[in-house]
Coordinates of C-alpha atoms in Angstrom, one line a residue:
Chain E
E1 CA 125.8 -51.2 145.7
V2 CA 129.6 -51.1 146.0
Q3 CA 130.9 -53.3 148.7
L4 CA 134.5 -54.1 149.7
L5 CA 135.2 -56.8 152.3
E6 CA 138.7 -57.2 153.7
S7 CA 139.9 -60.4 155.3
G8 CA 143.1 -62.1 156.4
G9 CA 144.1 -59.9 159.3
G10 CA 145.3 -61.2 162.7
L11 CA 148.2 -61.6 165.1
V12 CA 151.6 -62.4 163.6
Q13 CA 155.1 -62.4 165.0
P14 CA 157.7 -60.0 163.9
G15 CA 159.4 -61.3 160.8
G16 CA 156.3 -63.2 159.8
S17 CA 154.0 -63.0 156.8
L18 CA 150.3 -62.4 156.2
R19 CA 148.1 -62.1 153.1
L20 CA 145.2 -59.7 153.1
S21 CA 142.3 -60.1 150.7
C22 CA 139.6 -57.7 149.6
T23 CA 136.6 -59.0 147.8
A24 CA 134.7 -56.5 145.7
S25 CA 131.1 -56.4 144.4
G26 CA 128.7 -53.9 142.9
F27 CA 131.1 -52.5 140.2
I28 CA 133.2 -53.6 137.2
F29 CA 136.3 -54.5 139.2
S30 CA 138.8 -54.5 136.4
N31 CA 137.8 -50.9 135.4
Y32 CA 139.2 -49.4 138.6
A33 CA 142.6 -49.0 140.3
M34 CA 142.7 -50.1 143.9
N35 CA 144.6 -48.9 147.0
W36 CA 145.6 -50.3 150.4
V37 CA 145.6 -47.7 153.1
R38 CA 146.5 -48.4 156.7
Q39 CA 145.9 -46.6 160.1
A40 CA 148.0 -47.4 163.1
P41 CA 146.2 -47.2 166.5
G42 CA 145.4 -43.6 167.3
M43 CA 147.2 -42.3 164.2
G44 CA 146.5 -40.9 160.8
L45 CA 146.0 -42.5 157.4
E46 CA 149.0 -43.9 155.5
W47 CA 148.8 -44.9 151.9
V48 CA 150.5 -48.3 151.5
S49 CA 150.2 -49.5 148.0
G50 CA 148.1 -49.2 144.8
I51 CA 147.5 -51.2 141.6
S52 CA 146.1 -50.2 138.2
G53 CA 142.8 -51.7 137.0
S54 CA 144.6 -54.2 134.7
G55 CA 147.2 -55.0 137.4
D56 CA 150.1 -54.1 135.2
K57 CA 151.2 -51.2 137.3
T58 CA 151.9 -51.4 141.0
Y59 CA 153.1 -48.7 143.5
F60 CA 154.4 -48.9 147.1
A61 CA 155.1 -46.5 149.9
D62 CA 158.8 -46.4 150.9
S63 CA 158.0 -47.9 154.3
V64 CA 156.8 -51.2 152.7
K65 CA 158.8 -51.4 149.5
G66 CA 160.5 -54.7 149.1
R67 CA 158.4 -56.3 151.8
F68 CA 154.9 -56.0 150.6
T69 CA 153.4 -57.1 147.2
I70 CA 150.1 -56.0 145.8
S71 CA 148.1 -58.1 143.2
R72 CA 144.6 -58.6 141.9
D73 CA 142.6 -61.3 140.3
N74 CA 140.0 -59.6 138.2
S75 CA 138.2 -62.8 137.4
K76 CA 137.6 -63.3 141.2
K77 CA 137.1 -59.5 141.8
T78 CA 139.7 -59.8 144.6
L79 CA 142.6 -57.6 145.6
Y80 CA 145.5 -58.9 147.7
L81 CA 148.3 -57.6 149.8
Q82 CA 151.1 -60.0 150.6
M83 CA 153.0 -58.7 153.6
N84 CA 156.4 -60.3 154.4
S85 CA 159.1 -59.5 157.0
L86 CA 156.5 -57.8 159.2
R87 CA 157.5 -55.3 161.9
A88 CA 155.8 -54.0 165.0
E89 CA 155.3 -50.7 163.1
D90 CA 153.1 -52.5 160.5
T91 CA 150.5 -52.9 163.2
A92 CA 147.4 -51.1 161.9
I93 CA 143.9 -51.4 160.4
Y94 CA 144.3 -52.1 156.7
Y95 CA 141.7 -50.7 154.4
C96 CA 141.2 -51.5 150.8
A97 CA 139.8 -48.7 148.7
K98 CA 138.4 -48.4 145.2
T99 CA 139.5 -45.4 143.2
K100 CA 137.5 -43.4 140.8
N101 CA 139.5 -44.4 137.7
I102 CA 141.5 -47.2 136.1
V103 CA 144.6 -45.4 137.3
L104 CA 145.4 -44.2 140.8
V105 CA 143.2 -41.3 141.8
A106 CA 141.0 -40.5 144.8
S107 CA 139.3 -43.3 146.6
D108 CA 135.5 -43.2 146.6
Y109 CA 134.7 -46.5 148.4
W110 CA 136.4 -48.1 151.3
G111 CA 136.1 -51.4 153.1
Q112 CA 135.5 -51.7 156.9
G113 CA 139.2 -52.6 157.4
T114 CA 141.0 -55.6 158.8
L115 CA 143.3 -55.4 161.9
V116 CA 146.9 -56.6 161.6
T117 CA 148.8 -56.9 164.9
V118 CA 152.6 -57.6 164.8
S119 CA 153.7 -58.7 168.2
S120 CA 155.6 -61.5 169.9
Chain Q
D1 CA 158.4 -38.2 148.1
I2 CA 155.8 -35.6 148.3
Q3 CA 155.0 -34.5 151.8
M4 CA 151.6 -33.1 152.8
T5 CA 151.2 -30.8 155.8
Q6 CA 147.8 -29.9 157.2
S7 CA 147.0 -27.0 159.6
P8 CA 145.8 -26.8 162.2
S9 CA 146.1 -30.2 163.8
T10 CA 143.1 -29.5 166.0
L11 CA 140.3 -27.0 165.3
P12 CA 137.9 -26.1 168.1
A13 CA 134.6 -24.9 166.6
S14 CA 130.9 -24.4 167.2
V15 CA 127.9 -25.3 165.2
G16 CA 127.3 -22.7 162.6
D17 CA 130.9 -21.7 162.3
R18 CA 132.7 -21.3 159.0
V19 CA 135.7 -23.6 159.2
T20 CA 138.8 -23.6 157.0
I21 CA 141.5 -26.3 156.9
T22 CA 144.8 -25.8 155.0
C23 CA 146.9 -28.5 153.2
R24 CA 150.3 -27.7 151.8
A25 CA 152.3 -30.0 149.5
S26 CA 156.1 -30.1 149.4
E27 CA 156.0 -29.8 145.6
S28 CA 153.3 -29.1 143.1
V29 CA 150.5 -31.7 142.8
S30 CA 148.5 -29.7 140.3
S31 CA 144.9 -30.3 141.2
W32 CA 145.4 -33.9 142.1
L33 CA 144.1 -33.5 145.7
A34 CA 141.3 -35.1 147.7
W35 CA 139.7 -34.4 151.0
Y36 CA 138.3 -37.1 153.3
Q37 CA 136.3 -37.1 156.5
Q38 CA 136.8 -39.9 159.1
K39 CA 134.8 -40.5 162.2
P40 CA 136.0 -42.7 165.1
G41 CA 135.9 -46.4 164.3
K42 CA 134.8 -45.8 160.7
A43 CA 136.5 -45.9 157.3
P44 CA 137.3 -42.5 155.6
H45 CA 134.6 -40.9 153.4
L46 CA 135.5 -39.0 150.2
L47 CA 134.3 -35.4 150.3
I48 CA 136.2 -33.7 147.4
Y49 CA 138.5 -34.7 144.6
K50 CA 140.5 -32.9 142.0
A51 CA 140.9 -30.1 144.6
S52 CA 137.4 -28.7 144.2
I53 CA 134.9 -31.2 142.8
L54 CA 132.3 -32.2 145.3
E55 CA 131.7 -36.0 145.5
S56 CA 128.2 -37.1 144.8
G57 CA 126.0 -37.0 147.9
V58 CA 128.2 -34.7 149.9
P59 CA 126.5 -31.6 151.3
S60 CA 127.2 -28.3 149.5
R61 CA 128.5 -26.7 152.7
F62 CA 131.7 -28.5 151.9
S63 CA 134.0 -26.8 149.4
G64 CA 137.6 -27.1 148.3
S65 CA 140.0 -24.8 146.5
G66 CA 143.6 -24.4 145.5
S67 CA 146.1 -25.8 143.1
G68 CA 149.8 -26.4 143.0
T69 CA 151.0 -26.6 146.6
E70 CA 148.3 -24.9 148.7
F71 CA 144.8 -26.1 149.2
T72 CA 141.8 -25.4 151.5
L73 CA 138.8 -27.3 152.7
T74 CA 136.0 -25.0 153.9
I75 CA 132.9 -26.0 155.8
S76 CA 130.3 -23.2 155.6
G77 CA 128.0 -23.5 158.5
L78 CA 129.4 -26.4 160.6
Q79 CA 126.8 -29.0 161.5
P80 CA 126.8 -31.4 164.5
D81 CA 127.6 -34.3 162.1
D82 CA 130.7 -32.5 160.9
F83 CA 132.8 -33.0 164.0
A84 CA 135.3 -35.4 162.8
T85 CA 138.9 -35.7 161.5
Y86 CA 139.7 -34.5 158.0
Y87 CA 142.6 -35.6 155.8
C88 CA 143.9 -34.3 152.5
Q89 CA 145.6 -36.7 150.1
Q90 CA 147.7 -36.0 147.0
Y91 CA 147.5 -38.4 144.2
S92 CA 149.8 -36.8 141.7
T93 CA 152.5 -39.3 142.7
Y94 CA 151.2 -42.3 144.6
G95 CA 148.9 -41.2 147.5
T96 CA 150.4 -39.3 150.4
F97 CA 148.0 -38.2 153.2
G98 CA 148.3 -35.2 155.4
Q99 CA 148.5 -35.8 159.2
G100 CA 144.8 -34.9 159.7
T101 CA 142.8 -32.1 161.3
K102 CA 140.4 -32.9 164.1
V103 CA 137.4 -30.6 164.2
E104 CA 136.2 -30.7 167.8
V105 CA 133.6 -28.9 169.9
K106 CA 134.8 -25.6 171.3

């Protein structure tokens, strides 16, 4: 059974940093690209970042480019999102999602999400 | 960046209705489009990918069509479990989502 478990969310001040983790199980982690998708309170889904299965290709939404970094450790079956220079508008539930291929395609499994709150 | 626009934003409907949601891309995404269902407090659930391929385990009353810049999600015979918010997502270039369509009780 595919499982994705996010962690690392919490309350952080504007300008601060946070690192999210997503631990995967139930599939060959390195064979699949992964995404981070967020959802601000009461709002729609926003794709944030993606990474290829090997980790050699990374992609970012314009809203986070230069502030967020995505990485993965295939030996630990873990996906990361390093978030720097956080802003109030980054407040959201952050989901990690497995895609259906080694490159970025549709996401077929999602974690339960971790809440990030940016506030003073 | 590719923009995705869904219509309508809200869709009042009744059990048994045939429901159609439209998604338009600001430029061609070929068939690289997915549809997701999301219920309150839950993660999204993949329904359809590559515009028209039904994800395993998804009921056959869901169907998708389109290519290029215009796509539709159709629910043939709305069931009580289908009242939810639906999102399209292009993955031709990165992964932009539409703003969502809430299917609510008429």
